[in-house]
Coordinates of C-alpha atoms in Angstrom, one line a residue:
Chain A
X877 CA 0.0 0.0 0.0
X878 CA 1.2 3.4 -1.2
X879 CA 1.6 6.0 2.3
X880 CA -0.1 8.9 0.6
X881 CA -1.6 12.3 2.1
X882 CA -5.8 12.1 0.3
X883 CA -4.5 15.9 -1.1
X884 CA -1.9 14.4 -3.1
X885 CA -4.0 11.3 -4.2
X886 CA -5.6 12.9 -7.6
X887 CA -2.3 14.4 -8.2
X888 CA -0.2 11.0 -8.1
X889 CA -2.9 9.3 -9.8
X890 CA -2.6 12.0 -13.2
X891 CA 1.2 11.2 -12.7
X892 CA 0.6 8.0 -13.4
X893 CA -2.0 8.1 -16.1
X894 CA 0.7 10.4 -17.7
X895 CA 3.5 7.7 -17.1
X896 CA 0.9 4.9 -18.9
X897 CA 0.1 6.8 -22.0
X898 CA 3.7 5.7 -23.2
X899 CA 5.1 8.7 -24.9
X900 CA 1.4 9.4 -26.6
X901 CA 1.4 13.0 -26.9
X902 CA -2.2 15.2 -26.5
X903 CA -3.1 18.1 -27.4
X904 CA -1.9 20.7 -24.8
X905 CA -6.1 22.2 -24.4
X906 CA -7.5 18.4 -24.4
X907 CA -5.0 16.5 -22.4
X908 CA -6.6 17.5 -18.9
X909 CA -10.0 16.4 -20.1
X910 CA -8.8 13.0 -21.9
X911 CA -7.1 12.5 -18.8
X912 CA -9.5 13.1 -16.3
X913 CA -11.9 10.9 -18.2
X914 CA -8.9 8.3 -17.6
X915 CA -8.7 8.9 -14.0
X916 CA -12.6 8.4 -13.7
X917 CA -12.9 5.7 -15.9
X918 CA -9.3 3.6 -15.7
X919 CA -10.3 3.0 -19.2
X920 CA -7.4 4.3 -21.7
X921 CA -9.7 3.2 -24.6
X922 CA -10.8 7.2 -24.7
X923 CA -6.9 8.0 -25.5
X924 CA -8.4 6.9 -29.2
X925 CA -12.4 7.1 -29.0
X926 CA -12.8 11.3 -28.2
X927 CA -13.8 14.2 -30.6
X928 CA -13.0 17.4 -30.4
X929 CA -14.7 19.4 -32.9
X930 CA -12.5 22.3 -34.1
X931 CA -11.3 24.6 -31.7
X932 CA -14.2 23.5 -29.2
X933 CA -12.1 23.6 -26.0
X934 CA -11.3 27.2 -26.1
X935 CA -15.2 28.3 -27.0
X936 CA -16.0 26.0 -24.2
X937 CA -14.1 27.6 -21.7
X938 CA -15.4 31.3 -22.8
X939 CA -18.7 29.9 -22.8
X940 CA -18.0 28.6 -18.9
X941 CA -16.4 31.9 -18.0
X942 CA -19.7 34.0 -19.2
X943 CA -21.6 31.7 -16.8
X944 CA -23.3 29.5 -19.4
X945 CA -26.0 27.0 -17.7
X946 CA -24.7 23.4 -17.5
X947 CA -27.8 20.7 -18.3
X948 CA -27.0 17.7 -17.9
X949 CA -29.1 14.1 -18.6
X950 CA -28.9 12.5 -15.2
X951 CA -29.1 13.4 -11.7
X952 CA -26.3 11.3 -11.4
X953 CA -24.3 13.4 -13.9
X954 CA -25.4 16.4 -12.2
X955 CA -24.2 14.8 -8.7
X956 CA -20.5 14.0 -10.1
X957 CA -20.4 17.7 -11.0
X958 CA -17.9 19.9 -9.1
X959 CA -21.2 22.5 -7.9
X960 CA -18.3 24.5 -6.3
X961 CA -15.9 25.2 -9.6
X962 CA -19.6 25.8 -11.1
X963 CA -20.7 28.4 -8.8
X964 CA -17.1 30.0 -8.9
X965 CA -18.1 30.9 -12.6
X966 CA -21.8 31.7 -12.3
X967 CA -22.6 28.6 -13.9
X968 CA -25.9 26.7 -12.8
X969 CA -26.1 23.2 -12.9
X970 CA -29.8 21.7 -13.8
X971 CA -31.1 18.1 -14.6
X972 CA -35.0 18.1 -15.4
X973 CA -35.2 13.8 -15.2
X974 CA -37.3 14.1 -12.5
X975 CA -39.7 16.6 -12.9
X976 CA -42.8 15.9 -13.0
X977 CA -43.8 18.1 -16.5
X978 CA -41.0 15.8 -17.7
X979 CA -42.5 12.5 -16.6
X980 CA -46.2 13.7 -17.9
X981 CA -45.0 15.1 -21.6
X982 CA -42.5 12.1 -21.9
X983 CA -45.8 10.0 -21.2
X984 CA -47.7 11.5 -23.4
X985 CA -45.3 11.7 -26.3
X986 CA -44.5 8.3 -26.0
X987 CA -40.4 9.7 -25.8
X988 CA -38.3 9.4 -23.3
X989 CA -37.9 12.0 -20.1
X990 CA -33.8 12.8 -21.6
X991 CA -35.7 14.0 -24.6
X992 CA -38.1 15.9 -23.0
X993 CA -35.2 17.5 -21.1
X994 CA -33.7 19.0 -24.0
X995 CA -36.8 20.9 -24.7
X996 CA -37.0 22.3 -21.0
X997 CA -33.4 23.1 -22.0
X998 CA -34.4 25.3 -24.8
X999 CA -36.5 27.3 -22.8
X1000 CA -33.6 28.6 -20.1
X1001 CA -33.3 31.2 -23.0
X1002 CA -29.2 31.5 -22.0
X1003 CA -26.1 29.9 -23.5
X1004 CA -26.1 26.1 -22.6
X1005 CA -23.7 23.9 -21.9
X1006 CA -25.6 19.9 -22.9
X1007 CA -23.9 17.2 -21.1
X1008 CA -25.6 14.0 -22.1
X1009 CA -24.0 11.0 -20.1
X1010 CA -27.1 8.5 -20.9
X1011 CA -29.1 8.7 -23.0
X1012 CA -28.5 8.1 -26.6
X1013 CA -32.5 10.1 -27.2
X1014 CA -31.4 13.2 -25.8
X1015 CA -28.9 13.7 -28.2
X1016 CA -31.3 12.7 -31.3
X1017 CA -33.9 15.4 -29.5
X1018 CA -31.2 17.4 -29.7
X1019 CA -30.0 17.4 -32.9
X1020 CA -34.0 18.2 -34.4
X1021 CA -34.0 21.2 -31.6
X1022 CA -31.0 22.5 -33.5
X1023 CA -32.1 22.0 -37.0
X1024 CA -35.1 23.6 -36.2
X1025 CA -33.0 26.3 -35.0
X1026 CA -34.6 26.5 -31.0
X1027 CA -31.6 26.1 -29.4
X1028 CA -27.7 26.3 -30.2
X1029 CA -25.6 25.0 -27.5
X1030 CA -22.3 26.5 -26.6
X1031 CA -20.9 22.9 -26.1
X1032 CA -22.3 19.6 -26.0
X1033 CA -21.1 16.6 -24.1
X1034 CA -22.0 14.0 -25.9
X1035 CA -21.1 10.4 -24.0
X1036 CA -24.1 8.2 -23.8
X1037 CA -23.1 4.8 -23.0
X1038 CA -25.0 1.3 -24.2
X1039 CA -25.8 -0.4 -26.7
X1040 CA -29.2 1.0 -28.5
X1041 CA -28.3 4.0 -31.2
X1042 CA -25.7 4.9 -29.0
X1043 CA -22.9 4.8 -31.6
X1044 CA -25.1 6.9 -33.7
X1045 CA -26.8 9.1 -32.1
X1046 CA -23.0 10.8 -31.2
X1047 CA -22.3 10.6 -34.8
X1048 CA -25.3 12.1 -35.4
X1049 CA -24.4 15.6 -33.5
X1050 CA -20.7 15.2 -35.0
X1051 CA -22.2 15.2 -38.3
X1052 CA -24.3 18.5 -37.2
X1053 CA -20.7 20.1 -37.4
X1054 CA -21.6 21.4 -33.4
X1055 CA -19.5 22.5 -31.0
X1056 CA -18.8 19.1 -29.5
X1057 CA -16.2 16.6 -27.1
X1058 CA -17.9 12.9 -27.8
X1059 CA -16.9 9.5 -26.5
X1060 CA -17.6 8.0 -29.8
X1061 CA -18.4 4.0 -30.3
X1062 CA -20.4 2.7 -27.2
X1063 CA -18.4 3.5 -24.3
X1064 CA -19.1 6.8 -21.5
X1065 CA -22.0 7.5 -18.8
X1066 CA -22.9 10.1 -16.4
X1067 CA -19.4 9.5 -14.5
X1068 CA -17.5 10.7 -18.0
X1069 CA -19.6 13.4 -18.6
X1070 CA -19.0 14.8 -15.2
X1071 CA -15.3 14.3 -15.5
X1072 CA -15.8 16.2 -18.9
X1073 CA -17.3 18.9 -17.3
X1074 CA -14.9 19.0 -14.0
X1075 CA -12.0 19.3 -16.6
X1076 CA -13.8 22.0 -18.1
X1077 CA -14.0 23.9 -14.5
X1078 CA -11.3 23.1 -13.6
X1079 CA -9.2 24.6 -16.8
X1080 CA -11.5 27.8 -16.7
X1081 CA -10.6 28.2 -13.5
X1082 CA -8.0 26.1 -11.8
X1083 CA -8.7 24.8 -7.8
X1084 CA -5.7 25.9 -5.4
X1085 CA -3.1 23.9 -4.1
X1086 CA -4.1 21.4 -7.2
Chain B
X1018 CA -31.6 4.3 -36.0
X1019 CA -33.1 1.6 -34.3
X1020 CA -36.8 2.4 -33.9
X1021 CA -37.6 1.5 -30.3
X1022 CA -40.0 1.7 -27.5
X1023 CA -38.3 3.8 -24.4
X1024 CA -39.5 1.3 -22.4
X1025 CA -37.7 -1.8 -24.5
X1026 CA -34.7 0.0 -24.6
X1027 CA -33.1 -1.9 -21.7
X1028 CA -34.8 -4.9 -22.6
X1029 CA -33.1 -4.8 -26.2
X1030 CA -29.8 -3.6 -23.9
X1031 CA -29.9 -6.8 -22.2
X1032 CA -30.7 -8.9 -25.5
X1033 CA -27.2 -7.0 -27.0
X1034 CA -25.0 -8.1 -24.1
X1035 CA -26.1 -11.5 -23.6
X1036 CA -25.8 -12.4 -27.5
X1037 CA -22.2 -11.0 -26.9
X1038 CA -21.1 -12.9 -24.1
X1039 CA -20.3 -15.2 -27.4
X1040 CA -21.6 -18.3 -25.3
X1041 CA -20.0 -17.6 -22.0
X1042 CA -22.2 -18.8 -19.3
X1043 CA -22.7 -17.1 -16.0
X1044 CA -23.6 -18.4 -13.0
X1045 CA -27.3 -17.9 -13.1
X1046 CA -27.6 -15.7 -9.8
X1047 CA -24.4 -13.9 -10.8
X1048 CA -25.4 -13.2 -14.5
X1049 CA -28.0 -10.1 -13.9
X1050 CA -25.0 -8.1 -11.8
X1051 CA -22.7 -8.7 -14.6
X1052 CA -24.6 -7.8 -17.0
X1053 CA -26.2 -4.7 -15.2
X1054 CA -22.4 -3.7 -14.9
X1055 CA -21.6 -4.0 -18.7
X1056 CA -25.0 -2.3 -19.0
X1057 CA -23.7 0.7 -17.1
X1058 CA -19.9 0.8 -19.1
X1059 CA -20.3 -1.1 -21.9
X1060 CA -17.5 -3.0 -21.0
X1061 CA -17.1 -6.4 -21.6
X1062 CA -13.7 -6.3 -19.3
X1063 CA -15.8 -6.9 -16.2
X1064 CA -17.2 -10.3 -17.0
X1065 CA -13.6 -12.0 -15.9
X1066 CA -12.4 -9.2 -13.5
X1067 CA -15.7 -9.8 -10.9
X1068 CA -15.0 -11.6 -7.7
X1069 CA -18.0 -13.1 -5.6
X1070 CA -17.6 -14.3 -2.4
X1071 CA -19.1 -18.0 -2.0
X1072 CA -23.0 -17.4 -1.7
X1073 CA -22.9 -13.3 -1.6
X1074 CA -25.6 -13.0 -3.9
X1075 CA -27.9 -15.0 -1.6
X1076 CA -26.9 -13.5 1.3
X1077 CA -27.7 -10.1 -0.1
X1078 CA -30.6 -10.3 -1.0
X1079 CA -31.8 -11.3 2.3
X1080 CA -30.4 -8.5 4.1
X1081 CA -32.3 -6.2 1.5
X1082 CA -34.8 -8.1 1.7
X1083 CA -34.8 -7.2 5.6
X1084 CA -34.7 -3.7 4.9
X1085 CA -30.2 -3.6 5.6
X1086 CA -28.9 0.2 4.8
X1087 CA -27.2 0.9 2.1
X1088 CA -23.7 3.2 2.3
X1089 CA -22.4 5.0 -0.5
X1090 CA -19.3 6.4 -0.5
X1091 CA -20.2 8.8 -3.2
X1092 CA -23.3 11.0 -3.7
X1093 CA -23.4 10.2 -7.3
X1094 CA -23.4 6.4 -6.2
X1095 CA -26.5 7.3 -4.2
X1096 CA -27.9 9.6 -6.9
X1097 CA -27.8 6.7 -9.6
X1098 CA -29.3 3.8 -7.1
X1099 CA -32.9 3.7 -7.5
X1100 CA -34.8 4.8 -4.3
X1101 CA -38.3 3.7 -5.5
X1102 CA -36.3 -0.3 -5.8
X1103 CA -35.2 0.8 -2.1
X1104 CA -38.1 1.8 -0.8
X1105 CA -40.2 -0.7 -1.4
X1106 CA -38.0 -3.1 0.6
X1107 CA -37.0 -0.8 3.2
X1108 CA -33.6 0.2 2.6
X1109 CA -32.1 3.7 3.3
X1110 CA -29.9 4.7 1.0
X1111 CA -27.3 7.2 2.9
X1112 CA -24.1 8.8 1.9
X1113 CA -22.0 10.9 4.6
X1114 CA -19.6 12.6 2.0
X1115 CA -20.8 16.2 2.5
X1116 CA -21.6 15.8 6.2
X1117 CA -19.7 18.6 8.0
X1118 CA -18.8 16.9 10.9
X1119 CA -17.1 14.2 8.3
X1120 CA -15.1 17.2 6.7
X1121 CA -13.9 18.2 10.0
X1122 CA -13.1 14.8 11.1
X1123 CA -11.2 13.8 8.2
X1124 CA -9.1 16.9 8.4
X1125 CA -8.3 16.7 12.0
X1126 CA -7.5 13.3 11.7
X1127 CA -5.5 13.7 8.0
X1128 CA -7.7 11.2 6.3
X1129 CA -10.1 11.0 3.7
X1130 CA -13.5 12.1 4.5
X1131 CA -14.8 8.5 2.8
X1132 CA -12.6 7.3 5.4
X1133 CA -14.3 8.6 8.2
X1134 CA -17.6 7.8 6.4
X1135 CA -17.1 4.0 7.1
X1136 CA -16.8 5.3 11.1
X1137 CA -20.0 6.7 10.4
X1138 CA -21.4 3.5 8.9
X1139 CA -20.4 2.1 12.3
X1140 CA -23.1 4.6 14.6
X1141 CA -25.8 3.5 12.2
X1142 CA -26.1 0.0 14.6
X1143 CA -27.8 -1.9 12.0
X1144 CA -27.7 -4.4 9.2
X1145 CA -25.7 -2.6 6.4
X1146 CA -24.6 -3.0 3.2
X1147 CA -21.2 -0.8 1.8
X1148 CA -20.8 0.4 -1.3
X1149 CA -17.5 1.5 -2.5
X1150 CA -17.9 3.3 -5.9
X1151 CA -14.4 5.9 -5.6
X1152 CA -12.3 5.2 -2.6
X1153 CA -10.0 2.6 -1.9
X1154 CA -9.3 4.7 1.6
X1155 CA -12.7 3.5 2.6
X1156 CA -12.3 0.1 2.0
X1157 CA -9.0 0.2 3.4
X1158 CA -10.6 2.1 6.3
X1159 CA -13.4 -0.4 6.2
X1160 CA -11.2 -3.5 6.0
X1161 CA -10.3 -2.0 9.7
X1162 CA -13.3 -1.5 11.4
X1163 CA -14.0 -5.0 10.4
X1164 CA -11.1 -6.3 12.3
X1165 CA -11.3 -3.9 15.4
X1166 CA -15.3 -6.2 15.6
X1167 CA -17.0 -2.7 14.9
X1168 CA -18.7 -3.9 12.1
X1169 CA -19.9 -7.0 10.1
X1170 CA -21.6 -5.3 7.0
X1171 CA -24.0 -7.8 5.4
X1172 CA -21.9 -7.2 1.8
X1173 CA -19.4 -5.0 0.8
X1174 CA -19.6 -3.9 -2.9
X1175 CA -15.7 -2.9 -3.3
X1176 CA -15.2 -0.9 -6.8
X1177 CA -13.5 1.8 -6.4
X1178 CA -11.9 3.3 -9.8
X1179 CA -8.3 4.7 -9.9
X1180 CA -4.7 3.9 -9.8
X1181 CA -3.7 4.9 -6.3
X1182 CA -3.7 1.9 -3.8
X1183 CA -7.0 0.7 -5.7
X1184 CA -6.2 -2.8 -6.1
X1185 CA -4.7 -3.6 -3.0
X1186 CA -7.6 -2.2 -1.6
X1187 CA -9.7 -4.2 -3.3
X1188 CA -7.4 -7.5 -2.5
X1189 CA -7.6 -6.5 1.2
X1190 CA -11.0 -7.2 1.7
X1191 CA -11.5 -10.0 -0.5
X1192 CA -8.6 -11.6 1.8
X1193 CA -10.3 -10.1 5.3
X1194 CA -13.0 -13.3 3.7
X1195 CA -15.6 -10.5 4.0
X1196 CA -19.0 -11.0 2.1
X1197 CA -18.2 -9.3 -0.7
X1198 CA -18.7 -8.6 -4.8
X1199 CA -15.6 -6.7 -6.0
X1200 CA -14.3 -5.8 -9.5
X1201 CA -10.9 -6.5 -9.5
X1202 CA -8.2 -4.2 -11.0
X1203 CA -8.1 -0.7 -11.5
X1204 CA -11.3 -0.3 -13.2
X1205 CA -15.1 0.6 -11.2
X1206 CA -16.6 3.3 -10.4
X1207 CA -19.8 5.2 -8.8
X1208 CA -21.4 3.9 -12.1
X1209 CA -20.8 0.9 -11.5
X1210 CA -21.5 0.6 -7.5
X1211 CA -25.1 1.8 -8.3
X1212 CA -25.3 -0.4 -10.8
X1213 CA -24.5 -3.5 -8.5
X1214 CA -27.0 -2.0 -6.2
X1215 CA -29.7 -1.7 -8.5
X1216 CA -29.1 -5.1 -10.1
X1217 CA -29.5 -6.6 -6.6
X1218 CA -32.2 -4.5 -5.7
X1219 CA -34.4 -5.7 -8.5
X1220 CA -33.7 -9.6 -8.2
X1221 CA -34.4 -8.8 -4.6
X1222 CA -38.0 -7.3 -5.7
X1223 CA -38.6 -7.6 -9.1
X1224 CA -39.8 -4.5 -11.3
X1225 CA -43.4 -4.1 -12.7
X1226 CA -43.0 -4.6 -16.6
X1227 CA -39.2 -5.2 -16.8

């Protein structure tokens, strides 16, 4: 067993994800997030399976800095979300899964609640930062809510994880030619779009003694 | 696209992984935690890395059955467990991570604060059920307690994520003999501790529909 102080535990832990990625070089602006989704996930697979659209990293930080609102797709997401590094910027962090409009429309639809979140989303009427963790139909609700032109999202987190259009619902929004970071192929979940997000924080403005 | 009913989706989830086990067979009261787990990461990794202790499952499911409380060490472990699942068999679901008195403590003492979570585990004086999603500290912490006869917890659901004392952690208590379900390696997660919950929560009361 290592003898380590819990401050210097995240620290040691990048060291070493750093030390395992063999020489593989990132991209200065994406290596903290490709690497915290590392350190969440112990999965090195994202080295090769994350997106970037073109020049997304910067805009999302600007985006983070002016306060945008952060939505995610889970209350789980929302949960693994550092509320603190949020709040530091004036960003709010929502999940609509479980409110009961959502339930009721969702019902009546015959759609999913994610989907139904997106359009609450639309109606915050501020830049939005869409961090889908889950669900594969929140990114397809998505994708219509843009084409239509309701709602065009400063960044969207695009990580939904299974096995049911999840592959393409993600290639769906990089085909959009959005502002995206996407897990692509099956792998992701709420935990790597809160790591996504934490990253994001964390860049736009860094934590002391870290 | 597939075309799919929200409610199938998990159904046709399910369907997916098993056709991909490519003929592997798991033991029968095993098989819906493993799967829930690959549910949850889409990875297939986890059908050789998971450890059960000899007749875990059986055992935990009477002890939720009997209404034992559940102990995240993560509030996004405890966001993603389903409380309705809980409910109806009497479980609590707590998590002490943001209690103050456990941020004090775990500063005083130069620990973790999921370390001193297990100590709170401990005052709850009733059956419980542990559920490690992030910390090895509170296994290690855990492992411990167990020795000192402060606590017997009915399972232990060890999968902490990371690269910082994880698997020893992880070794520990599958060699303390503890009831336990544990992913081996460096790989878990919050994810994937709700996900073990929930899996037992349903065989332990079945879902309407599912």
């Amino acid at each position: 067993m290592e003898k380590i102080n819990p401050m210097d535990i995240e620290k040691r832990s990048f060291e070493i994800i750093s030390s395992e990625l063999n020489g593989i070089v990132l991209d200065e602006e994406k290596a903290p997030i490709v690497k915290r989704v590392i350190h969440t996930t112990a999965d090195f697979e994202y080295v090769d399976n994350m997106y970037f659209s073109e020049g997304v990293v910067e805009k999302a930080l600007e985006a983070l800095k002016r306060g945008a609102a952060i939505v995610t797709d889970t209350n789980m997401a929302k949960s693994g979300i550092n509320k603190a590094a949020a709040a530091r910027l004036g960003c709010e962090v929502h999940c609509f899964m479980a409110d009961e409009d959502v339930a009721k429309s969702a019902k009546e639809q015959g759609v999913t609640r994610a989907a139904v979140c997106m359009e609450k989303a639309v109606e915050l009427q501020k830049p939005v930062v869409i961090a889908v963790g889950n669900a594969p139909t929140a990114l397809i609700r998505l994708e219509e809510l843009m084409k239509e032109g309701k709602i065009k999202p400063e960044l969207i987190i695009g990580v939904p994880v299974g096995f049911v259009n999840v592959v393409e619902s993600k290639e769906l929004i990089i085909n959009s030619g959005a502002d995206a970071i996407i897990a692509k192929g099956r792998k992701g979940g709420s935990n790597v779009a809160a790591a996504i997000v934490n990253a994001l924080l964390y860049m736009a403005s860094p934590r002391e003694g870290i």
